[in-house]
C-alpha positions as YAML, in Angstrom:
chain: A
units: angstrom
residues:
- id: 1
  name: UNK
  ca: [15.44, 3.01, 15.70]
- id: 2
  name: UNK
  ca: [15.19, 2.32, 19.47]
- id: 3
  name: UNK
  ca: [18.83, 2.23, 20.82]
- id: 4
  name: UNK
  ca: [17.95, -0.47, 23.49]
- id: 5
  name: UNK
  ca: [16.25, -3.03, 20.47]
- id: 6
  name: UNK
  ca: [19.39, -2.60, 18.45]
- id: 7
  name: UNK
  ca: [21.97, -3.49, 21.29]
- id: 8
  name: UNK
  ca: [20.08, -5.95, 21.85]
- id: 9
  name: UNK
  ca: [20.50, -7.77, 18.64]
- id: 10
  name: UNK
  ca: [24.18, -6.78, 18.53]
- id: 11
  name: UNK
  ca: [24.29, -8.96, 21.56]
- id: 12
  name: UNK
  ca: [23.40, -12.18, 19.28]
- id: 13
  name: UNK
  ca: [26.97, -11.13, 17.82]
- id: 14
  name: UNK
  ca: [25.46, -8.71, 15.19]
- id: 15
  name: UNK
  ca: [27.27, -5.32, 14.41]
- id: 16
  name: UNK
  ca: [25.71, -2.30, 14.70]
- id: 17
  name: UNK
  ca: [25.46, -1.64, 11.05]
- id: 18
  name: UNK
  ca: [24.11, -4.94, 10.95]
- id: 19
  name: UNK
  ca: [21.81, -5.32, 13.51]
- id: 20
  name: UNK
  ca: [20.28, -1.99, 12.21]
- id: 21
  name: UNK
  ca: [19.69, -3.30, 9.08]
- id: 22
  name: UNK
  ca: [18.29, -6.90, 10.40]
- id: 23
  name: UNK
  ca: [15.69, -4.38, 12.33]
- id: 24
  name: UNK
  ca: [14.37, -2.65, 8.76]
- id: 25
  name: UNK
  ca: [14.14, -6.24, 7.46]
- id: 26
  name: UNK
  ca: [12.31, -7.35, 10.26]
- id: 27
  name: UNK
  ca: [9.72, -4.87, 10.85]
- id: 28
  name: UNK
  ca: [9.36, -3.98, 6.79]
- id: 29
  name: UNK
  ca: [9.75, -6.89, 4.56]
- id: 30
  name: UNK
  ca: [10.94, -10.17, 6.32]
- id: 31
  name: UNK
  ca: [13.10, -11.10, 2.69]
- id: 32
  name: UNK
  ca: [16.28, -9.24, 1.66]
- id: 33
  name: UNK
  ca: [19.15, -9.55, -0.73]
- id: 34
  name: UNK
  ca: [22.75, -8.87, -0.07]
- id: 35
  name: UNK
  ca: [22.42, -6.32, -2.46]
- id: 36
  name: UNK
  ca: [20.48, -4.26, -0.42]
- id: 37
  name: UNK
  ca: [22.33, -4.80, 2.97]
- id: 38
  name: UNK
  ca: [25.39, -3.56, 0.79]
- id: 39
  name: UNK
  ca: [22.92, -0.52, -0.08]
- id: 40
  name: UNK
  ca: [22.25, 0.34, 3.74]
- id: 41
  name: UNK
  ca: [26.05, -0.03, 4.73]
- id: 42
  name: UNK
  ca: [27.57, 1.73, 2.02]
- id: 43
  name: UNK
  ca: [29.49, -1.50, 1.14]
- id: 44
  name: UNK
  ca: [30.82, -2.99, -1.76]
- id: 45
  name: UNK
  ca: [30.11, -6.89, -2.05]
- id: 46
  name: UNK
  ca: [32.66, -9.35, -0.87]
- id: 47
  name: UNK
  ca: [33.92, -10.69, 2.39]
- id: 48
  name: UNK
  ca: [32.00, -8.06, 4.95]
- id: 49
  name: UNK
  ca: [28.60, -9.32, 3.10]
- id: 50
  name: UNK
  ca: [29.84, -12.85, 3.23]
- id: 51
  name: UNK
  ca: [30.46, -12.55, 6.83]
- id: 52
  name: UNK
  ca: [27.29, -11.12, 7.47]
- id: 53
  name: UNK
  ca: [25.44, -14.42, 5.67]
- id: 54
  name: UNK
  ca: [27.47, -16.60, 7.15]
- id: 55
  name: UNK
  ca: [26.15, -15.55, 11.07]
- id: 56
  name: UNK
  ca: [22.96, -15.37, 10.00]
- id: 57
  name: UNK
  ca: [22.81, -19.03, 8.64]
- id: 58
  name: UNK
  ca: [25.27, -20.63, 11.24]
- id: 59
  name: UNK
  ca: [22.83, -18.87, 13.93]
- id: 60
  name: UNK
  ca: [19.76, -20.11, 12.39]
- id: 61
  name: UNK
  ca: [18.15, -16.14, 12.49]
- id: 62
  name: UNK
  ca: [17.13, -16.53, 8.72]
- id: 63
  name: UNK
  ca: [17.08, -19.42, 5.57]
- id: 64
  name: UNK
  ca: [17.99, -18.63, 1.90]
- id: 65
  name: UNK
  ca: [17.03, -19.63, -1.25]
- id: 66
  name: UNK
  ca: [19.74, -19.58, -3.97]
- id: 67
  name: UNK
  ca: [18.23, -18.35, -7.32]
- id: 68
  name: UNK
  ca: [20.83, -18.90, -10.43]
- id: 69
  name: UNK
  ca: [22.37, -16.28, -11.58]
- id: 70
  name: UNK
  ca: [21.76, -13.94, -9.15]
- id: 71
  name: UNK
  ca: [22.23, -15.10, -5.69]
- id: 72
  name: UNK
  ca: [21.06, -15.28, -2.07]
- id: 73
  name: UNK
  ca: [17.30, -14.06, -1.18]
- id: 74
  name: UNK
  ca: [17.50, -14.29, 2.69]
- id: 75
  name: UNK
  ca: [14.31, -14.59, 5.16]
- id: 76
  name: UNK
  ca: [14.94, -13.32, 8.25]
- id: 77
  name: UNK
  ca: [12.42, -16.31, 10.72]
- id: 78
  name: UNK
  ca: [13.80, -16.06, 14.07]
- id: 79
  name: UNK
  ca: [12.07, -15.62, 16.68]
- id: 80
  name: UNK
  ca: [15.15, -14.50, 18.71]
- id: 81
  name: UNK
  ca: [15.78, -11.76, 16.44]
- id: 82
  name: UNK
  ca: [12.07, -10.48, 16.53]
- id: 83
  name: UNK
  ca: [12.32, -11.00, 20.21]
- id: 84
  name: UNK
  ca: [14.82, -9.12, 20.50]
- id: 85
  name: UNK
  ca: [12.99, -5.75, 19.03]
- id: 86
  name: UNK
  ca: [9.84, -7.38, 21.09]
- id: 87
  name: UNK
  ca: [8.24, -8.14, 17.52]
- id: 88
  name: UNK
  ca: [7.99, -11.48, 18.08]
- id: 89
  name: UNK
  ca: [4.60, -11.64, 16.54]
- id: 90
  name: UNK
  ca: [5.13, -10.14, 13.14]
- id: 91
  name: UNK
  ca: [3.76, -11.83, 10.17]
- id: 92
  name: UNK
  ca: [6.79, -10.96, 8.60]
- id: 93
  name: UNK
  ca: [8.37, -14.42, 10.50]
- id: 94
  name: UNK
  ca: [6.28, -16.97, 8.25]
- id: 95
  name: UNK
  ca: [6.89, -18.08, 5.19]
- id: 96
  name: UNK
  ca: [5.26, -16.80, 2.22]
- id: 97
  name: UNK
  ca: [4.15, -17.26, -1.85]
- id: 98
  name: UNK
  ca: [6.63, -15.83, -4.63]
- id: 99
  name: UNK
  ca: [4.37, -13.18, -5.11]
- id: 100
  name: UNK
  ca: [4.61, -11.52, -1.65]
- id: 101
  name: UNK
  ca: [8.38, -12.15, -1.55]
- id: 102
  name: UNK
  ca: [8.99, -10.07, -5.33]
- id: 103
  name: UNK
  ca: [6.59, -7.17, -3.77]
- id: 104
  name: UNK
  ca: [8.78, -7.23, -0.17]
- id: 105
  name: UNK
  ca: [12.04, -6.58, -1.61]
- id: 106
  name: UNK
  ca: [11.16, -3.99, -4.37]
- id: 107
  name: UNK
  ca: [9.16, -2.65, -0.72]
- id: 108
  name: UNK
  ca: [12.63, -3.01, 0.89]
- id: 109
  name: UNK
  ca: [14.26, -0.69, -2.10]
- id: 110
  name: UNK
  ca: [11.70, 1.67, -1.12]
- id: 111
  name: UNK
  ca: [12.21, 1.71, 2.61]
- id: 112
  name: UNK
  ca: [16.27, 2.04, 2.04]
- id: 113
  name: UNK
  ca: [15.90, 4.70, -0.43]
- id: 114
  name: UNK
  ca: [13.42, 6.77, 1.99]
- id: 115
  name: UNK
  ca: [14.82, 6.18, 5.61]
- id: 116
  name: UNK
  ca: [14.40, 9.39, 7.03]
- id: 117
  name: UNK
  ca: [10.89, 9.09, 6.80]
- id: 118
  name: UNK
  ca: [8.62, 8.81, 9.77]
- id: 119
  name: UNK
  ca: [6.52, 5.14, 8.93]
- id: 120
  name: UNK
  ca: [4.12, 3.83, 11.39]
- id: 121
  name: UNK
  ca: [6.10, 0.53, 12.11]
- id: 122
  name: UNK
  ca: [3.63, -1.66, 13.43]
- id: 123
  name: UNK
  ca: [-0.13, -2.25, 13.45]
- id: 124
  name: UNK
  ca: [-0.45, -1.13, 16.89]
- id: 125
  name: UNK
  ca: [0.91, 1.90, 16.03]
- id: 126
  name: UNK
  ca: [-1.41, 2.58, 12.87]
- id: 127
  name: UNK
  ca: [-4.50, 1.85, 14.42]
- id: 128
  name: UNK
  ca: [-3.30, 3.96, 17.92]
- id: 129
  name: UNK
  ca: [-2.24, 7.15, 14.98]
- id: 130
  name: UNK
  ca: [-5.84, 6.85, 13.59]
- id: 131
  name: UNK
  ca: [-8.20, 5.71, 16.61]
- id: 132
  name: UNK
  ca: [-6.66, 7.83, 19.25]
- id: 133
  name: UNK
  ca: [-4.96, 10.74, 17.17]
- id: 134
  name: UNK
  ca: [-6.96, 11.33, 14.50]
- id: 135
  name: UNK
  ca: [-10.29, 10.04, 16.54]
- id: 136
  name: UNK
  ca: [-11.22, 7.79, 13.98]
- id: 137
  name: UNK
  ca: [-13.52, 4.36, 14.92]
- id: 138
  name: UNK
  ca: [-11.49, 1.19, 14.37]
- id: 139
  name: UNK
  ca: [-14.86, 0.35, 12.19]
- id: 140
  name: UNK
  ca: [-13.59, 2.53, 9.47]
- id: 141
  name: UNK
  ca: [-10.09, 1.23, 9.14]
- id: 142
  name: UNK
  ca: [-9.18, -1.39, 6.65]
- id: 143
  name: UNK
  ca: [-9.44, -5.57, 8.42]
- id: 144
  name: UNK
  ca: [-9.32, -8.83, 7.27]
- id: 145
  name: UNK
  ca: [-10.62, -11.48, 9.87]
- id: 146
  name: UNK
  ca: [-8.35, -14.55, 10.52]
- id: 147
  name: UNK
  ca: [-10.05, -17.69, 11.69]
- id: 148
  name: UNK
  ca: [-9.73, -19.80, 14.88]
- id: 149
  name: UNK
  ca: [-8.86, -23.26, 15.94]
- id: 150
  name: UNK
  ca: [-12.55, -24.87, 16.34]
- id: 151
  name: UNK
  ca: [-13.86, -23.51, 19.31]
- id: 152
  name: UNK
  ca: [-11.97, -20.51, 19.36]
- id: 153
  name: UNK
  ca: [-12.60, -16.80, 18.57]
- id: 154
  name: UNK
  ca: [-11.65, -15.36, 15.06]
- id: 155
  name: UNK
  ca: [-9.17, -12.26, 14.75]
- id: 156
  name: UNK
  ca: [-9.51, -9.37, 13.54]
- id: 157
  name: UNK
  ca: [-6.28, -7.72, 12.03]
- id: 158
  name: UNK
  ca: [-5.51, -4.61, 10.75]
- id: 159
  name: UNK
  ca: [-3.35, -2.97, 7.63]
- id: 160
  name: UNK
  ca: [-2.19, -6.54, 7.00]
- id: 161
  name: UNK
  ca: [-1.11, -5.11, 3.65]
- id: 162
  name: UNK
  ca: [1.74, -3.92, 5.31]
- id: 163
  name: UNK
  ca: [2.34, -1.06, 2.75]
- id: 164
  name: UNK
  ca: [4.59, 1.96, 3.66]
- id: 165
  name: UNK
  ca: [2.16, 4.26, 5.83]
- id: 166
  name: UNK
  ca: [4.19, 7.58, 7.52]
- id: 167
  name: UNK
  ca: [4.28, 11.37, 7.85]
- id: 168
  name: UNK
  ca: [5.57, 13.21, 5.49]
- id: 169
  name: UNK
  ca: [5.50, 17.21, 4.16]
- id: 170
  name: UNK
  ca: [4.27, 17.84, 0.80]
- id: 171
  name: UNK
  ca: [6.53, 20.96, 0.48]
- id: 172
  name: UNK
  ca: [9.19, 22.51, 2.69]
- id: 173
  name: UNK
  ca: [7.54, 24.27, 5.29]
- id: 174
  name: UNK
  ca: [4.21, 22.85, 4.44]
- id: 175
  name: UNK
  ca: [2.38, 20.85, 7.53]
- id: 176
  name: UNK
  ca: [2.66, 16.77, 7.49]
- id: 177
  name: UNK
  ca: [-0.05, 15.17, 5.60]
- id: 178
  name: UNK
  ca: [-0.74, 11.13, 5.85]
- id: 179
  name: UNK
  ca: [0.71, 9.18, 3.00]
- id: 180
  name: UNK
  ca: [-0.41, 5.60, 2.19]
- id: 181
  name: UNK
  ca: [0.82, 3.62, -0.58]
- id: 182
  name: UNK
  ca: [0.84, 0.31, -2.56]
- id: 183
  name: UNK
  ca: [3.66, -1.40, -4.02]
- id: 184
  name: UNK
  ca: [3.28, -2.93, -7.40]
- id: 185
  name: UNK
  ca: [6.04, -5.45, -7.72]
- id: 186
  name: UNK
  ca: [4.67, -6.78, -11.23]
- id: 187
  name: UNK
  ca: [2.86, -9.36, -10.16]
- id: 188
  name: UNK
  ca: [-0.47, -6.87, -9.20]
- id: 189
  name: UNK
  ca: [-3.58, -6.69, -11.58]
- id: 190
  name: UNK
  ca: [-5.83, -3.64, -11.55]
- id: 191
  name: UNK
  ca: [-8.44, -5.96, -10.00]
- id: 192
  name: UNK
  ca: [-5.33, -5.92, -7.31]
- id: 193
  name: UNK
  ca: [-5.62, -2.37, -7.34]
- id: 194
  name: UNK
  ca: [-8.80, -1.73, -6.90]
- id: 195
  name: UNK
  ca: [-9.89, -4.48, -4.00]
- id: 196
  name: UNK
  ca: [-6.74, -2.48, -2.21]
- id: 197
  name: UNK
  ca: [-8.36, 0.88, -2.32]
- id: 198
  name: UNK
  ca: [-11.48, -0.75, -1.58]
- id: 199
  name: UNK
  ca: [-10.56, -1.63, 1.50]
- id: 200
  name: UNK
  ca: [-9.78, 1.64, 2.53]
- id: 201
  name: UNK
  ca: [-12.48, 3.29, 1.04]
- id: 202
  name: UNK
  ca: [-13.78, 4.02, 4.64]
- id: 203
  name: UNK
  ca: [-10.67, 5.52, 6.37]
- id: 204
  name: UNK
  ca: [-10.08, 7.67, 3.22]
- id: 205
  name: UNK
  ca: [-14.14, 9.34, 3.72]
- id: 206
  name: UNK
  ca: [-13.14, 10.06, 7.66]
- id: 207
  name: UNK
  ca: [-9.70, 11.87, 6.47]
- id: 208
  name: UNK
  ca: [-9.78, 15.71, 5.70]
- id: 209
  name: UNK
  ca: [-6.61, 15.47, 3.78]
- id: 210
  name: UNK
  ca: [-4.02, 12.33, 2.86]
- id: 211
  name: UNK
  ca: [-2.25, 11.68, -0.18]
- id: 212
  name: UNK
  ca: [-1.59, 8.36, -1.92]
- id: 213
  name: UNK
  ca: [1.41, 6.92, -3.00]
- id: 214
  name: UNK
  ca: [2.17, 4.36, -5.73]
- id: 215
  name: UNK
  ca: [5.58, 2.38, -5.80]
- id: 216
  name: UNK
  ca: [6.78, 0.54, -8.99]
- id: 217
  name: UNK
  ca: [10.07, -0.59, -10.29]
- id: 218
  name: UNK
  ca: [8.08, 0.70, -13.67]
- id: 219
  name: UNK
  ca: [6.55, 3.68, -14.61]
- id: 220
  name: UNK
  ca: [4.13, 1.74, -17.17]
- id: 221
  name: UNK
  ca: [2.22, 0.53, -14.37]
- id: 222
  name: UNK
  ca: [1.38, 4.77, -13.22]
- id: 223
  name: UNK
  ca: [-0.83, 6.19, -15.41]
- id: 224
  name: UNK
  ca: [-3.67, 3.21, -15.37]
- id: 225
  name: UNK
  ca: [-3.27, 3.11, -11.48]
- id: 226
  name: UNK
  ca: [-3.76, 6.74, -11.58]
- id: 227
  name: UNK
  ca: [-6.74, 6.85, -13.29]
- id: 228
  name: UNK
  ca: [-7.94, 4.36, -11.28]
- id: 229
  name: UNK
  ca: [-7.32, 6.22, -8.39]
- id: 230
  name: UNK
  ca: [-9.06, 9.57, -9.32]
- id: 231
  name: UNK
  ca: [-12.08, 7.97, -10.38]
- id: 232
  name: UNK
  ca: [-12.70, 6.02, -7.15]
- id: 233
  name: UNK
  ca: [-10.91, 7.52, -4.70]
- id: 234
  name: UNK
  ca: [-10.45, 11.27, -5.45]
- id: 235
  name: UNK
  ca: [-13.28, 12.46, -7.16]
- id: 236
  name: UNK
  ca: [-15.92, 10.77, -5.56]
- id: 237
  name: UNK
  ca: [-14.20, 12.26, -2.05]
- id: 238
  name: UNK
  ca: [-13.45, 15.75, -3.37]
- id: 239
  name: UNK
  ca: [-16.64, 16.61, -5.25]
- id: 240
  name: UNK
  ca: [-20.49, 16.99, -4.81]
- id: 241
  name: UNK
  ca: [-22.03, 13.97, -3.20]
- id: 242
  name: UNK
  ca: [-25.39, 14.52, -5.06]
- id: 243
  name: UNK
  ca: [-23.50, 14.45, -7.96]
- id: 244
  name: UNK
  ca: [-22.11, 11.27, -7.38]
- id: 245
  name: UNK
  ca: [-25.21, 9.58, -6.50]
- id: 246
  name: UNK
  ca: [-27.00, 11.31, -9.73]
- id: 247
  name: UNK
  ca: [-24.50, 9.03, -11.42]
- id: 248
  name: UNK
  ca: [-24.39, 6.46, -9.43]
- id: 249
  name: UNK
  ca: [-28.63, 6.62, -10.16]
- id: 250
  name: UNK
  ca: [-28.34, 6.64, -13.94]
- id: 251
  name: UNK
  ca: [-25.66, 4.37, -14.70]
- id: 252
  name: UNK
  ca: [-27.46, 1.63, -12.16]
- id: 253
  name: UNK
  ca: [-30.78, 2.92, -14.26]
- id: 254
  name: UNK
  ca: [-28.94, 1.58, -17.55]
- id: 255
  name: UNK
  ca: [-27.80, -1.78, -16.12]
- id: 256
  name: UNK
  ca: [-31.22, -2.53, -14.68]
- id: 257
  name: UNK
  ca: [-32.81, -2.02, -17.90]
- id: 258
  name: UNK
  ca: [-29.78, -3.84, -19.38]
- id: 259
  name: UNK
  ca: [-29.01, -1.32, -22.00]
- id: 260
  name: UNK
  ca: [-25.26, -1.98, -22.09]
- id: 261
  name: UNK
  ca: [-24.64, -3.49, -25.21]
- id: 262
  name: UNK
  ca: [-20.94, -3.17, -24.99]
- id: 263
  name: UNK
  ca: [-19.19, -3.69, -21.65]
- id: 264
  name: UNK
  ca: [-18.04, -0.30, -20.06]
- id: 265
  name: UNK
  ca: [-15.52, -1.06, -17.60]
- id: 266
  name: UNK
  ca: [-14.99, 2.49, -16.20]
- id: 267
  name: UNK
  ca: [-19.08, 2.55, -15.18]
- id: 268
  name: UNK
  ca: [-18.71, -1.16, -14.02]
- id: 269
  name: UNK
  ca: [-15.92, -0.36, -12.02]
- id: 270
  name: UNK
  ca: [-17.95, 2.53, -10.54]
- id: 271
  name: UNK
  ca: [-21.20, 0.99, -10.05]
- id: 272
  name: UNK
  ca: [-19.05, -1.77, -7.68]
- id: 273
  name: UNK
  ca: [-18.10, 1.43, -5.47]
- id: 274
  name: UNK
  ca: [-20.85, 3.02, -5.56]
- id: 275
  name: UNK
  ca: [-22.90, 0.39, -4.59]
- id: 276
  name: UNK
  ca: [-20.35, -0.77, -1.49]
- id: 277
  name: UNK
  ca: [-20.72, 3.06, -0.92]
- id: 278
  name: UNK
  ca: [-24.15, 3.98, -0.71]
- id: 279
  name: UNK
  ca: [-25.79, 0.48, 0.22]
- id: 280
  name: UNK
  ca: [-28.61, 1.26, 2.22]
- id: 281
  name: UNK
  ca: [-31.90, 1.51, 3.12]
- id: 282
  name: UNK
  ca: [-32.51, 5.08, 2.30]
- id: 283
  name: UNK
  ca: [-30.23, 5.45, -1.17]
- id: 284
  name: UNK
  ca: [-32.66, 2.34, -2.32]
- id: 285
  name: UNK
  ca: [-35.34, 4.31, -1.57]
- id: 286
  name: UNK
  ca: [-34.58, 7.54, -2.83]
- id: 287
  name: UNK
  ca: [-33.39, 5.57, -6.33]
- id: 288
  name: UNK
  ca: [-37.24, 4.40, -6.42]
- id: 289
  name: UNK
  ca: [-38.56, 7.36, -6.33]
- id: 290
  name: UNK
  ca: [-36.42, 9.13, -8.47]
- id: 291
  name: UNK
  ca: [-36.55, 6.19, -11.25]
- id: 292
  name: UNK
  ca: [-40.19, 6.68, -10.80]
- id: 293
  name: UNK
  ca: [-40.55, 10.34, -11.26]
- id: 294
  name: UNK
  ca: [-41.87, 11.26, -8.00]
- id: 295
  name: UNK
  ca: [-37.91, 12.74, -6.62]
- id: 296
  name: UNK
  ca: [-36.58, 14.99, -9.38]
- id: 297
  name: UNK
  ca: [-33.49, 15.63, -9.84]
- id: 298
  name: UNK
  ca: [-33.03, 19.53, -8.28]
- id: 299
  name: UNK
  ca: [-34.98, 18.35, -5.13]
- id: 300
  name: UNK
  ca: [-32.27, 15.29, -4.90]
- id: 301
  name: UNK
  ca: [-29.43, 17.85, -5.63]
- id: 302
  name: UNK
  ca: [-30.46, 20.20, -2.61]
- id: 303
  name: UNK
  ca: [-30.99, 17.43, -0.11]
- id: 304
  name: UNK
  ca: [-27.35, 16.30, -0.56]
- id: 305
  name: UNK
  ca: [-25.58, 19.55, -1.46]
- id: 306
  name: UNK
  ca: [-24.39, 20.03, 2.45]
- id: 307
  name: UNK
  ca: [-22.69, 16.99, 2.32]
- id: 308
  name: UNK
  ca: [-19.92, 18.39, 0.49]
- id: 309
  name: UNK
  ca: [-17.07, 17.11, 2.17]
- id: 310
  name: UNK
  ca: [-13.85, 19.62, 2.31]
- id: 311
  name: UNK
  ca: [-11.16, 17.33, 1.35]
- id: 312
  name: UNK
  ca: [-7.83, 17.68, -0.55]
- id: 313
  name: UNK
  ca: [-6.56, 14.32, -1.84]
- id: 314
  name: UNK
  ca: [-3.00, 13.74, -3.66]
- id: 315
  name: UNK
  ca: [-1.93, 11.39, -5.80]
- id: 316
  name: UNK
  ca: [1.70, 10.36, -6.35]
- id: 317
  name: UNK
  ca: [4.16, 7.83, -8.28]
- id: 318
  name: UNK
  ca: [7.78, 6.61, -6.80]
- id: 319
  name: UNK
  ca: [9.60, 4.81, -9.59]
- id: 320
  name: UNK
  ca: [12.22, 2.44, -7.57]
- id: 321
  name: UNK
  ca: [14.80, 2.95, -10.26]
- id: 322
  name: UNK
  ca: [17.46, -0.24, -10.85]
- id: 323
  name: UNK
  ca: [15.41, -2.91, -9.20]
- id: 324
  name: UNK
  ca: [15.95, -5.93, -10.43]
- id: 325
  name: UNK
  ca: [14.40, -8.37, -8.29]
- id: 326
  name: UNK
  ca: [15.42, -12.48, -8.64]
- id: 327
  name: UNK
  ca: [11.88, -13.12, -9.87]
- id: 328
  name: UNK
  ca: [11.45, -10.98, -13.14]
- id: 329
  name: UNK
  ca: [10.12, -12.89, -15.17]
- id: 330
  name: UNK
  ca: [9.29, -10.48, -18.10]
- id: 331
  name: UNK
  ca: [13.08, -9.56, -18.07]
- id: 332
  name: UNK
  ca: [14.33, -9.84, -21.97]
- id: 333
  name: UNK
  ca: [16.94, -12.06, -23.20]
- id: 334
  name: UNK
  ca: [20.21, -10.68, -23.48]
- id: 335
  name: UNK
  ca: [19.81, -8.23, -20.23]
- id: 336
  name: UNK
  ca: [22.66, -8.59, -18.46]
- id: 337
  name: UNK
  ca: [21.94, -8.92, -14.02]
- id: 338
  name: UNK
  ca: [23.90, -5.78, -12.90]
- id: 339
  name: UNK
  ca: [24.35, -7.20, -9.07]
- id: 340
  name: UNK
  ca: [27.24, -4.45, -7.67]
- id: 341
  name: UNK
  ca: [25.24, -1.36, -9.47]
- id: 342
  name: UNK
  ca: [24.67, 1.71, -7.06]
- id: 343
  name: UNK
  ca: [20.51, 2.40, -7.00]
- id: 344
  name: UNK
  ca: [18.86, 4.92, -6.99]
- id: 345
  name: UNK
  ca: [15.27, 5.70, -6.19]
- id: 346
  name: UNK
  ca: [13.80, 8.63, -8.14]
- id: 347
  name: UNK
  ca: [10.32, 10.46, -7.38]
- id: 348
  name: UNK
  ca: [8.08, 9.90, -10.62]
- id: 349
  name: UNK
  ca: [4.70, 11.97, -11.47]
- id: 350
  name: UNK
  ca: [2.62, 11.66, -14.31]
- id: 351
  name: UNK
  ca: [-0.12, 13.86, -13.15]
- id: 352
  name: UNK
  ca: [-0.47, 17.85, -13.82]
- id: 353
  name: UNK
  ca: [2.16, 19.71, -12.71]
- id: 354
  name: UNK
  ca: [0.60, 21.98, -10.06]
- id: 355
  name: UNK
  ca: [0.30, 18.55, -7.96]
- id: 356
  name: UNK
  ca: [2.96, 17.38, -7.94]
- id: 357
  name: UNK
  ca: [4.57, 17.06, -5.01]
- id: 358
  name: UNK
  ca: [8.38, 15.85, -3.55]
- id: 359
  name: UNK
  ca: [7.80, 12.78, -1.09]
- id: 360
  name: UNK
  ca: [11.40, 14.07, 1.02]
- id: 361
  name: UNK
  ca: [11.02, 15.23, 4.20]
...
């Protein structure tokens, strides 16, 4: 953390324990619970905790919601504080729906569980890693456009997921590899899922090698995502593009002629992709000719074999063990709220064993 952006939010009469937790909150989540600033102090609830809340309310640097039975959610708002680390401008400042604030702190468990790791921070420094380090266009990398007051221009804006994104080995000794990741606080649906990776479909084809990381305070959620993930991320990256677009060719074949009787989600799902992926000119053309015999299928095959990309992809699953976030609403009667408990996060694979790989650095 930069030394000069902490002392300066010591100077609004912060600690330095403190203020160096208020700058994780700021630039990761926005929303934290006084369980977790006991987690990054090492402290046990009671008066230090309560002192902590009581300067952050008096000096209007954050609101909090009371939720029975399990106390104080805080959102850290001020625009001193983010001034203070010059992030003034972080989304993380507004308020936001139930949903986002259930995915920010099981985010936050994440971040406090994995500090040592090197995140990109900001969206400035994402697109500068992948533009100007990794030479990638900013066309590739995942946007959302904001609109305008009338008469002004719209904005473009960049990762405003705001996911974990950082460097980290896959093995001691082994080089740093990219890691991105989506936190699924619950809430998410597969279509969740899948519009994420969509988005980042394009930076994931200009990458050689990255691996992807899903967070969940369950491991019920891993297996589906994973098999989401290998057929429309990893596969289709690691293997023979003419074999993909042989696929992509017969399964579009089918639904043209309407000869789905029965809904198969797993070709549905990859005739979206595949159509976001190869939507062109020239694909339309060559699917013409080969629905109408005159491209066969060994003359397709050896136009496209070059295109073989080189690419090793990983997938991964981080089970944020002890969670228990104010909003769980699938939480059983007669499950006691264990608010003092010591958490632990604990790395979580459910794919073969030979990829596995530890997410410490």
């Amino acid at each position: 953390m930069p030394v000069e952006q902490i002392d300066r939010i010591k100077g609004l009469g912060y600690t330095e324990s403190e203020a160096r937790f208020l700058y994780v909150v700021a630039v990761h989540s926005g929303y934290f619970t006084l369980r977790q600033f006991c987690t990054f102090t090492h402290a046990a609830r009671g008066k230090r905790s309560f002192i902590f809340a009581r300067k952050l309310l008096q000096g209007g640097h954050a609101s909090m919601c009371d939720y029975p039975g399990v106390g104080p959610v805080f959102h850290l708002f001020s625009r001193t504080v983010y001034g203070q680390m010059e992030k003034d401008n972080l989304r993380n400042r507004r308020r936001h729906s139930f949903e986002f604030i259930r995915t920010r702190l099981l985010l936050l468990d994440f971040i406090l569980a994995n500090q040592v790791l090197a995140y990109f921070e900001t969206e400035q420094d994402k697109v500068s890693f992948f533009c100007e380090t990794m030479g990638v266009s900013k066309y590739f990398l995942p946007a959302k456009v904001y609109g305008g007051r009338p008469g002004s221009q719209s904005t473009v804006r960049y990762f405003v997921d705001k996911f974990p994104l950082f460097i980290a080995p896959f093995l001691s000794g082994a080089p740093p590899v990219v890691t991105f990741s989506f936190v699924d606080s619950g809430f998410e649906t597969a279509s969740g899922f899948l519009t994420h990776l969509g988005a980042y479909q394009g930076l994931f084809r200009q990458l050689t090698s990255f691996r992807f990381l899903y967070i969940a305070a369950k491991d019920a959620y891993f297996q589906g995502a994973e098999e989401r993930f290998r057929s429309l991320v990893k596969r289709p990256l690691e293997s023979d593009i003419s074999a993909e677009i042989l696929r992509y060719f017969h399964v579009r074949k089918k639904w043209d002629n309407r000869e789905y009787m029965v809904p198969v989600t797993e070709d549905f799902e990859f005739l979206n992709e595949a159509r976001r992926r190869f939507h062109c000119n020239r694909f339309d053309s060559l699917y013409q000719a080969w629905r109408s015999g005159e491209l066969l299928e060994p003359d397709l095959r050896v136009e496209f074999s070059q295109l073989r990309p080189e690419r090793t992809v990983f997938f991964d699953t981080y089970l944020v063990r002890g969670h228990w976030s104010p909003f769980d609403l699938e939480r059983k009667s007669g499950e006691r709220c264990v608010k003092d408990a010591d958490h632990h996060s604990v790395h979580r694979s459910v794919h073969p064993v030979g990829e596995r790989k530890l997410l410490g650095a």
